[in-house]
Short mmCIF file of C-alpha atoms and ligand atoms in Angstrom, two decimals:
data_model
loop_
_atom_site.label_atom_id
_atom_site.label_comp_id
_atom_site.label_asym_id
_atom_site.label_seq_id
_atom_site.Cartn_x
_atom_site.Cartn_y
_atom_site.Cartn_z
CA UNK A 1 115.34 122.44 132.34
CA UNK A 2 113.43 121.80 129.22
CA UNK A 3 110.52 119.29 129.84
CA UNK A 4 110.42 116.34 127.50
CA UNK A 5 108.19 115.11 124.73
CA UNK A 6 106.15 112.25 126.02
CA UNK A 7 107.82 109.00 124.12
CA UNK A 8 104.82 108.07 121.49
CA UNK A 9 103.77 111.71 120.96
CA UNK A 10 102.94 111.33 117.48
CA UNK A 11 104.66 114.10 114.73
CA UNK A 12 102.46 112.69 112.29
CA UNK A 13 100.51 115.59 110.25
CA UNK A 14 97.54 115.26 107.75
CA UNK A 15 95.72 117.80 106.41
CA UNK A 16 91.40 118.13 104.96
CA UNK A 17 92.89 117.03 101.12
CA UNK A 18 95.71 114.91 102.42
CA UNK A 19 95.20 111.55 104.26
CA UNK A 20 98.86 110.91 105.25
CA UNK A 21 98.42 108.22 107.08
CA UNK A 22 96.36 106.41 104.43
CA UNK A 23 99.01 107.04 101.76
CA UNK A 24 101.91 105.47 104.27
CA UNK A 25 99.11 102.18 105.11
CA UNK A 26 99.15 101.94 100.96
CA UNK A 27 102.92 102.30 100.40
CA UNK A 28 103.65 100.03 103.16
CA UNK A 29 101.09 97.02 102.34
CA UNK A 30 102.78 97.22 98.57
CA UNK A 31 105.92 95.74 100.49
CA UNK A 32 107.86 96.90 97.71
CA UNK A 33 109.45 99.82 98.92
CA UNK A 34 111.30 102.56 97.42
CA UNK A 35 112.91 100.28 94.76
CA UNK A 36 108.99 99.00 93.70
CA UNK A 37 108.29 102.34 93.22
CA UNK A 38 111.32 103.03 90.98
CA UNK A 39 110.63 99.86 89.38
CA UNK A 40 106.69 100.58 88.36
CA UNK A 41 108.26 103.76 86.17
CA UNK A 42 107.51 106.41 89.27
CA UNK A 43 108.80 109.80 87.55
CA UNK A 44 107.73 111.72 90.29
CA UNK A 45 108.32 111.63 93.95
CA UNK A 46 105.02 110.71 96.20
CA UNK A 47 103.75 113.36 98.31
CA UNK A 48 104.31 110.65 101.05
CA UNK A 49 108.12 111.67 100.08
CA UNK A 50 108.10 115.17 99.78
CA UNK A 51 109.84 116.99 103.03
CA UNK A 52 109.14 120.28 103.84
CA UNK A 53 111.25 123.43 103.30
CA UNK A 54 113.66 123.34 106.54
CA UNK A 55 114.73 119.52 105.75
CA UNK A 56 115.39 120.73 102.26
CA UNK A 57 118.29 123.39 103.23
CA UNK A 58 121.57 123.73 101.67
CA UNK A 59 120.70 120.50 99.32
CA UNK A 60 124.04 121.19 97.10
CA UNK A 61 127.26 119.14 97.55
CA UNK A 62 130.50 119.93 98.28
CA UNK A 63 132.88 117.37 96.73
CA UNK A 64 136.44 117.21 98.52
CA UNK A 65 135.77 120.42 100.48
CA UNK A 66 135.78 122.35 96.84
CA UNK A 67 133.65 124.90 98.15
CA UNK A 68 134.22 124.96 102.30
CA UNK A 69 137.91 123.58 102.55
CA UNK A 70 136.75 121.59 105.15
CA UNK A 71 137.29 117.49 104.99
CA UNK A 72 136.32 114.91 107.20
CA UNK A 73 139.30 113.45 109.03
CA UNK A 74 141.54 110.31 107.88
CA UNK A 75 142.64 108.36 110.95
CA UNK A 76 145.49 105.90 109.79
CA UNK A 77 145.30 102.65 112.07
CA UNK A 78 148.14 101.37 110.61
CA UNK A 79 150.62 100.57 113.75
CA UNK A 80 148.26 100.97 116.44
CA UNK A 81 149.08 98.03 118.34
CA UNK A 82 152.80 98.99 118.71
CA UNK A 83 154.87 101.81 116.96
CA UNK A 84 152.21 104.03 116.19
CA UNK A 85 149.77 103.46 119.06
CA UNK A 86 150.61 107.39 120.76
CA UNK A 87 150.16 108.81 117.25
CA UNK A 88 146.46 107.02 116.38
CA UNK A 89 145.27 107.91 119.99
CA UNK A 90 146.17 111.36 119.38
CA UNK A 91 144.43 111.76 115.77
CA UNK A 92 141.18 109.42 117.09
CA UNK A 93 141.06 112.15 119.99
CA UNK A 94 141.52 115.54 117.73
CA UNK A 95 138.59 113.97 115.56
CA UNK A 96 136.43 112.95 118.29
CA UNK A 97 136.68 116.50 119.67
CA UNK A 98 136.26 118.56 116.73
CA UNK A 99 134.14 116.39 113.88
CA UNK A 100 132.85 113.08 115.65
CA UNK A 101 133.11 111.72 111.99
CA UNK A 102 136.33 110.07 110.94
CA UNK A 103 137.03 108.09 108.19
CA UNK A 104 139.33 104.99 109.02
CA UNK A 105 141.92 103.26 107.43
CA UNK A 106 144.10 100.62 107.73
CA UNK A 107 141.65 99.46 110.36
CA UNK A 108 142.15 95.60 109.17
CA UNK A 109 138.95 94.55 107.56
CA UNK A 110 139.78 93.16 104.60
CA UNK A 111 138.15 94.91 100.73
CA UNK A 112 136.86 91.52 100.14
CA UNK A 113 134.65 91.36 102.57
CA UNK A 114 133.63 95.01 102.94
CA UNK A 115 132.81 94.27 98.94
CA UNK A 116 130.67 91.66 99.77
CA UNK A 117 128.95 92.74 102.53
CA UNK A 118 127.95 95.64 100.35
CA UNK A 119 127.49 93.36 97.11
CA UNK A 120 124.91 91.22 98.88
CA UNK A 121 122.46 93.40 100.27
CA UNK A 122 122.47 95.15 97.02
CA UNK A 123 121.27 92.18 95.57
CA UNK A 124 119.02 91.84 98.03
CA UNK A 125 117.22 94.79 97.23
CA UNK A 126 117.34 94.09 93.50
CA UNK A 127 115.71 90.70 93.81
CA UNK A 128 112.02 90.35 91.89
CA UNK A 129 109.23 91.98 94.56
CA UNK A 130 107.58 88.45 95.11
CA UNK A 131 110.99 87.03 96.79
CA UNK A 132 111.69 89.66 98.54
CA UNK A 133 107.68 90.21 100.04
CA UNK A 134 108.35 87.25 102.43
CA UNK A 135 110.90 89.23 104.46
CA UNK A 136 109.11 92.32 104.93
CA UNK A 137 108.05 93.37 108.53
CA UNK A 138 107.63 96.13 111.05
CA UNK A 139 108.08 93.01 113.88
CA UNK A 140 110.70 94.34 116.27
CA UNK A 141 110.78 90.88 117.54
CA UNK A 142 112.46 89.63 114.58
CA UNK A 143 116.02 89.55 114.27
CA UNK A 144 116.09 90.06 110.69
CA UNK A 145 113.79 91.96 108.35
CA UNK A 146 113.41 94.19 105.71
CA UNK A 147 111.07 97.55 105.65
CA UNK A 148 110.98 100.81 104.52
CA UNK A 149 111.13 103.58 106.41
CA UNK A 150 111.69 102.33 109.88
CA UNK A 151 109.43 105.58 111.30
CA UNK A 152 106.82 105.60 108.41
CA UNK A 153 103.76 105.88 110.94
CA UNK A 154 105.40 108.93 112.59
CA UNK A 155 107.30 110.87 110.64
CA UNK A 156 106.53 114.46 109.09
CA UNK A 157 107.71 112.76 105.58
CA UNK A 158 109.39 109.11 104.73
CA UNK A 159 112.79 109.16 103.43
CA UNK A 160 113.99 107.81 99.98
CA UNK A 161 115.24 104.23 101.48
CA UNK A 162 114.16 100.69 101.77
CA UNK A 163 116.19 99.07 105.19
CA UNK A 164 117.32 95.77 106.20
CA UNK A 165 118.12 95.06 109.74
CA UNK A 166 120.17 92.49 111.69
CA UNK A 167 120.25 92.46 115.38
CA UNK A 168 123.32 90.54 116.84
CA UNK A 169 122.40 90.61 120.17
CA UNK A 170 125.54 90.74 122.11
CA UNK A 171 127.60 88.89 119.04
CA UNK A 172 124.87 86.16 118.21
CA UNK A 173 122.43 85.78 115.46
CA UNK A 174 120.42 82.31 114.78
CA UNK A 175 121.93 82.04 110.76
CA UNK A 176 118.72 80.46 109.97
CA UNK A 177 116.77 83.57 110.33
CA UNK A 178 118.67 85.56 107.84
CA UNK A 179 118.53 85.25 103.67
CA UNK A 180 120.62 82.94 102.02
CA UNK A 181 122.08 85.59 99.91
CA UNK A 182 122.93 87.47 102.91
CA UNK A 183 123.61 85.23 105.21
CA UNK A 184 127.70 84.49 104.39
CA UNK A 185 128.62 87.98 103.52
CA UNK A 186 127.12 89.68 106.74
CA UNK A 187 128.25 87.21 109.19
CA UNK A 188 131.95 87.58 107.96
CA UNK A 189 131.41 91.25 108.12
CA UNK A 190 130.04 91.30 111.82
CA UNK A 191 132.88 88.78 112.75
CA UNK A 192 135.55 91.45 111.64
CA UNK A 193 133.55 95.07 112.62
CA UNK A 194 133.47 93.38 116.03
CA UNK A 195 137.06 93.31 116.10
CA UNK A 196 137.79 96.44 115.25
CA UNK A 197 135.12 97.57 117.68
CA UNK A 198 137.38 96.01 120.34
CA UNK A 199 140.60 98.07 118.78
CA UNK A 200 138.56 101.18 118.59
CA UNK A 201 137.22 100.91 122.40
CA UNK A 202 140.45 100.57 123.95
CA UNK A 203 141.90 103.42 121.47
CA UNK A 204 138.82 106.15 122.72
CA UNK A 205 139.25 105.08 125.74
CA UNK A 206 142.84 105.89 125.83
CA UNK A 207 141.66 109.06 123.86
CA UNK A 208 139.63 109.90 126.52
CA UNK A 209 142.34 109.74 129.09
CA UNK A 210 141.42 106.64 130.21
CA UNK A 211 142.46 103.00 131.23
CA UNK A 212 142.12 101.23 127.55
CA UNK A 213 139.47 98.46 128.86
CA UNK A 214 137.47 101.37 130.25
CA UNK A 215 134.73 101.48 127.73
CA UNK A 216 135.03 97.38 126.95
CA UNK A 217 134.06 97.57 131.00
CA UNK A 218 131.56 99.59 131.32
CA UNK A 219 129.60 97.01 128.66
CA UNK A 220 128.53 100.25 126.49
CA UNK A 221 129.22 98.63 123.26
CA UNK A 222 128.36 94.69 123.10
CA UNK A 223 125.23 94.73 121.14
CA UNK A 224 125.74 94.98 117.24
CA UNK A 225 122.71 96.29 114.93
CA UNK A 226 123.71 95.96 111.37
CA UNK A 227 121.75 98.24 108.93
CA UNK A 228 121.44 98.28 105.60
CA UNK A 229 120.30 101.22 103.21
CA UNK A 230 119.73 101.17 99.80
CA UNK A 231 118.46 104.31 98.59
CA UNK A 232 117.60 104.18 94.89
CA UNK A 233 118.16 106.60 91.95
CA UNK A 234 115.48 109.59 92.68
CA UNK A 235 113.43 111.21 89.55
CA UNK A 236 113.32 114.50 91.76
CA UNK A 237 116.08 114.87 94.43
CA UNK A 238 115.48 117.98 95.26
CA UNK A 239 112.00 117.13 97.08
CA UNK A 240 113.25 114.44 99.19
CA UNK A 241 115.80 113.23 101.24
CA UNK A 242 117.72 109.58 102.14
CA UNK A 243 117.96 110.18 105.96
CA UNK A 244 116.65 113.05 107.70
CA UNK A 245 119.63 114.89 109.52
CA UNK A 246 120.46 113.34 113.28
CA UNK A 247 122.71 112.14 115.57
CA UNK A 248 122.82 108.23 116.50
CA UNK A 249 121.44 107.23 119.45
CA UNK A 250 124.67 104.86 119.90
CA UNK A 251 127.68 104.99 121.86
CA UNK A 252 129.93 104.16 118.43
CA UNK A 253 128.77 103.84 114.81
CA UNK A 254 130.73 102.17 112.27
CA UNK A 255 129.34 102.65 108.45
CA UNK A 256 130.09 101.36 105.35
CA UNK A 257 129.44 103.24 102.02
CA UNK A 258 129.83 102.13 98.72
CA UNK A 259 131.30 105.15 95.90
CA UNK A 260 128.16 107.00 95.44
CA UNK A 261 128.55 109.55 98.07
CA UNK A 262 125.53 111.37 99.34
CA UNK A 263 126.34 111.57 103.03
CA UNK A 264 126.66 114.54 104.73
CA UNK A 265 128.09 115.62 108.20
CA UNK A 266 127.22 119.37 109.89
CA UNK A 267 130.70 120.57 111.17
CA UNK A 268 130.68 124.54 111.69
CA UNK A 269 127.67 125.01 110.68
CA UNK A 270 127.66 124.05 107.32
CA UNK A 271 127.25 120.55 105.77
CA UNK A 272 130.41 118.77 104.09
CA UNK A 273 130.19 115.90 102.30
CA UNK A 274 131.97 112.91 103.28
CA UNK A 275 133.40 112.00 100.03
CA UNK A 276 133.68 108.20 100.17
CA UNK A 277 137.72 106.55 100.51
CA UNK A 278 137.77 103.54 98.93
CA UNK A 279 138.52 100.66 101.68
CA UNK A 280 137.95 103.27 104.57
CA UNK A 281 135.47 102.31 107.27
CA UNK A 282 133.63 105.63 108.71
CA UNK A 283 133.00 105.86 112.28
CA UNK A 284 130.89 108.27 114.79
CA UNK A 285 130.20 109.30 118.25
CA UNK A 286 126.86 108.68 119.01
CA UNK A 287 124.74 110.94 121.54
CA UNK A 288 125.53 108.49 124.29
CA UNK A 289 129.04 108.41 124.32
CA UNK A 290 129.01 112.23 124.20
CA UNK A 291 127.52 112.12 126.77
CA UNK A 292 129.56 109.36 128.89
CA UNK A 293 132.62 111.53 127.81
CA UNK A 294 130.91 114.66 129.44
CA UNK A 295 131.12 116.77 126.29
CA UNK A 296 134.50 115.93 125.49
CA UNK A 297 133.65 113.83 122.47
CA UNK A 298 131.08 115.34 119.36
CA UNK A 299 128.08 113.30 118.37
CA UNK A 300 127.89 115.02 114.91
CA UNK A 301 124.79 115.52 112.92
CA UNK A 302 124.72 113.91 109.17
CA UNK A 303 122.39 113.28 106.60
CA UNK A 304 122.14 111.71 103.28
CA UNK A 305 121.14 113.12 100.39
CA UNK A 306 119.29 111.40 97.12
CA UNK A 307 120.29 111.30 93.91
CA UNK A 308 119.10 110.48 90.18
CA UNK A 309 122.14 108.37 90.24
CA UNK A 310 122.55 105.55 92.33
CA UNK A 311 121.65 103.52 94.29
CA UNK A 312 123.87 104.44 97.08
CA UNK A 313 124.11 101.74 99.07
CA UNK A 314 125.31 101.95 103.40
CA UNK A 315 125.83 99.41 106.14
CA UNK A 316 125.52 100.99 109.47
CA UNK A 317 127.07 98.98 112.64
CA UNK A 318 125.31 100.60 115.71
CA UNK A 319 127.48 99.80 119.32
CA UNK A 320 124.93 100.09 122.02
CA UNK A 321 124.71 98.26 125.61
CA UNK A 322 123.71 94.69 125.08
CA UNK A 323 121.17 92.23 127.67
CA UNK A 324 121.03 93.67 130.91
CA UNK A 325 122.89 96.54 130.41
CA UNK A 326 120.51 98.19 128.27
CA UNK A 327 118.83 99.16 131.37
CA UNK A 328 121.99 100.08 132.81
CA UNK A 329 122.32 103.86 133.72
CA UNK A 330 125.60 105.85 132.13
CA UNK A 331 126.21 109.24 132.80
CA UNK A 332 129.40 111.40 132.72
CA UNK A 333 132.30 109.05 133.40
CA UNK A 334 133.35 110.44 136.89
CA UNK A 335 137.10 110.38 136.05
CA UNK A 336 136.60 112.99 134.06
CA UNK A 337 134.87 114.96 136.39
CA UNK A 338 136.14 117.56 138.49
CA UNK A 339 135.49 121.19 139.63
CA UNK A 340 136.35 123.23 136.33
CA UNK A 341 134.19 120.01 134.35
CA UNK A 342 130.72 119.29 136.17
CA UNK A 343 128.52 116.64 134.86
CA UNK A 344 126.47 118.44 131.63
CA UNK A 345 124.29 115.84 131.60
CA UNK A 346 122.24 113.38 133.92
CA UNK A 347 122.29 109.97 133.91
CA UNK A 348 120.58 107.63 131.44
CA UNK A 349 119.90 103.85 130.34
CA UNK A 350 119.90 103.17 126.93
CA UNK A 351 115.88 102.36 126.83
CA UNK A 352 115.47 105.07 128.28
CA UNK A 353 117.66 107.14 125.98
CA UNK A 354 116.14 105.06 122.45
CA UNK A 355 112.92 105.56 123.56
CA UNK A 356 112.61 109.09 123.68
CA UNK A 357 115.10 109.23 120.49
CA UNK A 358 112.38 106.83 118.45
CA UNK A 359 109.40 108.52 119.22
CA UNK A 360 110.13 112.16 119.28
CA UNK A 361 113.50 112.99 118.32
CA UNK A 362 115.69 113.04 115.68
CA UNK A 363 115.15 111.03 113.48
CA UNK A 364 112.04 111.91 112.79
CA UNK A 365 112.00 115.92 112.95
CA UNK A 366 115.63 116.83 112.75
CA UNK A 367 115.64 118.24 116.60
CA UNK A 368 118.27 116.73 118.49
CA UNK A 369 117.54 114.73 121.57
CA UNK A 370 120.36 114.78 123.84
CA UNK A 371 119.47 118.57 125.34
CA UNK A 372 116.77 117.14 126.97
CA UNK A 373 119.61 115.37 128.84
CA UNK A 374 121.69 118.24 130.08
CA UNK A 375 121.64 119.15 133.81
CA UNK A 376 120.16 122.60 134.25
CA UNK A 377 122.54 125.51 135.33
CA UNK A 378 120.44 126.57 137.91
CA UNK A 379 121.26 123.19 139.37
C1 OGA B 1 122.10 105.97 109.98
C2 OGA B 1 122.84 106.78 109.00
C3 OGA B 1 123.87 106.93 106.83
C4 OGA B 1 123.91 106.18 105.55
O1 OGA B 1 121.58 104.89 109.60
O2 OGA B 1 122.04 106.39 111.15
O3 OGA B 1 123.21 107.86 109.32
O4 OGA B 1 124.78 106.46 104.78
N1 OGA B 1 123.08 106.25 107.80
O5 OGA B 1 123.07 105.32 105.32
NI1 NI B 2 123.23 108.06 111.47
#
């Protein structure tokens, strides 16, 4: 079995001529992220910025499947709840099995309020520096907050992205803590992903073979963390990128994108874009419910590339154990167990799981993290 990284082993490089962690302290105290820099006429990208060679692989896009033939699946929700419920379960398992990445339609959330969700953090980001300064902060405590670079101290090289999060802790958030400009729009959009959260966890679990309340059960997907990214037009795309490629450490991601495109998901071994469908919702399995599903279901890598148009702007829904279950240990669901299908992996909490996954995983250096999960053979 491979031996894992000690959580908080730092990635961070800097070299005689180069005081990396200087430039990040700078960047960070301008609290004017990405877009400031954009803003103050940047024409170049930052050395802070610049990734080196293996993150900058296969940069060019592949509109529609052009190049590859290959397309991210459609699932049509449309009739799930009666006439068409056999038929959805069928197409959510296929693209669970093969992609992890689906795009999803007819999945009830109306345009108006994926439009506004999307509208509002914009405007967020493009508020004057000195308004938005106030909400800046690396404060984990805090339930909202905006930052750049959520792994700025520890990564090889930031990404081209200012952030804003919003942690609904098992469906609440205090309102008050949130930006008035935000504050409507995100709610509403919660209020309905957490609906079709419900829909989607009694469909994989029927996927799966399963009762349909299995995975509502098991508590593996009450807590919502809404993301925001707003990645800004980029004077040299080519040196950079949005979002390093990784896996979520989730059980279930739900993400929003508006039409700029950039997004990429690895699916036999090359990268395909995922062309954005307008009113489609885009969902993936996360590490943790590949591994709950004992292999059966694909936690696919992605990425997202810059652009010198933009911005492209993303809303992220993360499904994770909420409260006490965080601590709460899931490994292979045992009803899918049997001779032919041992457990691949051991057994792991969701703290336990992040922890590693923030500190020396994925998102910071592109290796994946749920390997260091798998039982041995020898074993
Ligand atoms: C993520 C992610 C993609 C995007 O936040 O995990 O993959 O389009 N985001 O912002
Ligand atoms: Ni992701």
């Amino acid at each position: 079995m491979q031996t894992l990284p000690s959580p908080g082993e730092s990635v961070t490089y800097s070299g005689p001529h180069y005081d990396r962690a200087k430039e990040a302290k700078e960047f960070d105290e301008t609290k004017a992220g990405v877009k400031g820099l954009i803003d103050s006429g940047v024409a170049k990208v930052p050395r802070l910025f610049i990734h080196p060679p293996q993150n900058l692989r296969d940069l060019s896009s592949d509109t529609d499947g052009a190049a590859t033939g290959l397309k991210v699946p459609i699932v049509d929700m449309m009739g799930y709840r009666d006439s068409r419920r056999r038929d959805v379960v069928d197409h959510l398992r296929r693209a669970s099995e093969t992609w992890g990445f689906f795009q999803v339609i007819n999945h009830g959330i109306p345009v108006h309020v994926m439009d506004g969700v999307l509208e509002a953090v914009k405007q967020f980001h493009e508020q004057p520096e000195g308004v938005k300064r106030e909400w800046y902060s690396r404060d984990d405590a805090k339930k909202f907050r905006y930052y750049s670079n959520g792994d700025l101290f520890l990564s090889k090289a930031a990404t081209w992205k200012d952030s804003l999060f919003f942690d609904f802790p098992s469906g609440e958030l205090d309102p008050e803590a949130v930006p008035l400009l935000c504050r409507e729009p995100v709610f509403e959009y919660e209020k309905h992903t957490e609906k079709l959260k419900r829909s989607l966890s009694e469909l994989l679990s029927e996927a799966l073979g399963l009762d349909s309340g299995y995975l509502g059960d098991i508590g593996c997907m009450e807590s919502n963390r809404i993301v925001n990214h707003y990645y800004p037009t980029c004077p040299e795309p080519e040196l950079t990128l949005g979002t390093i490629n990784h896996s979520d450490a989730t059980f279930l991601t739900l993400l929003l994108q508006n039409h700029h495109g950039g997004l990429q998901v690895r699916h036999q071994d090359r990268w395909v874009d995922v062309s954005p469908v307008p009113g489609a919702i885009l969902a993936n399995i996360g590490d943790l419910m590949r591994l709950v599903s004992n292999d059966k279901f694909k936690s696919a890598e992605h990425r997202v590339l810059v652009r010198r148009t933009g911005p492209r702007v993303s809303v992220a829904c993360f499904l994770f154990p909420g409260g006490k279950q965080k601590s709460k240990r899931y490994g292979p669901i045992e009803e899918l167990l049997d001779e032919d299908n041992p457990p691949m992996y051991r057994e792991t909490s969701f703290t336990e799981y992040y922890g590693y996954y923030m500190s020396s995983g994925n998102g910071m250096n592109g290796e994946p993290v749920l390997p260091y999960f798998k039982v041995s053979e020898s074993n």
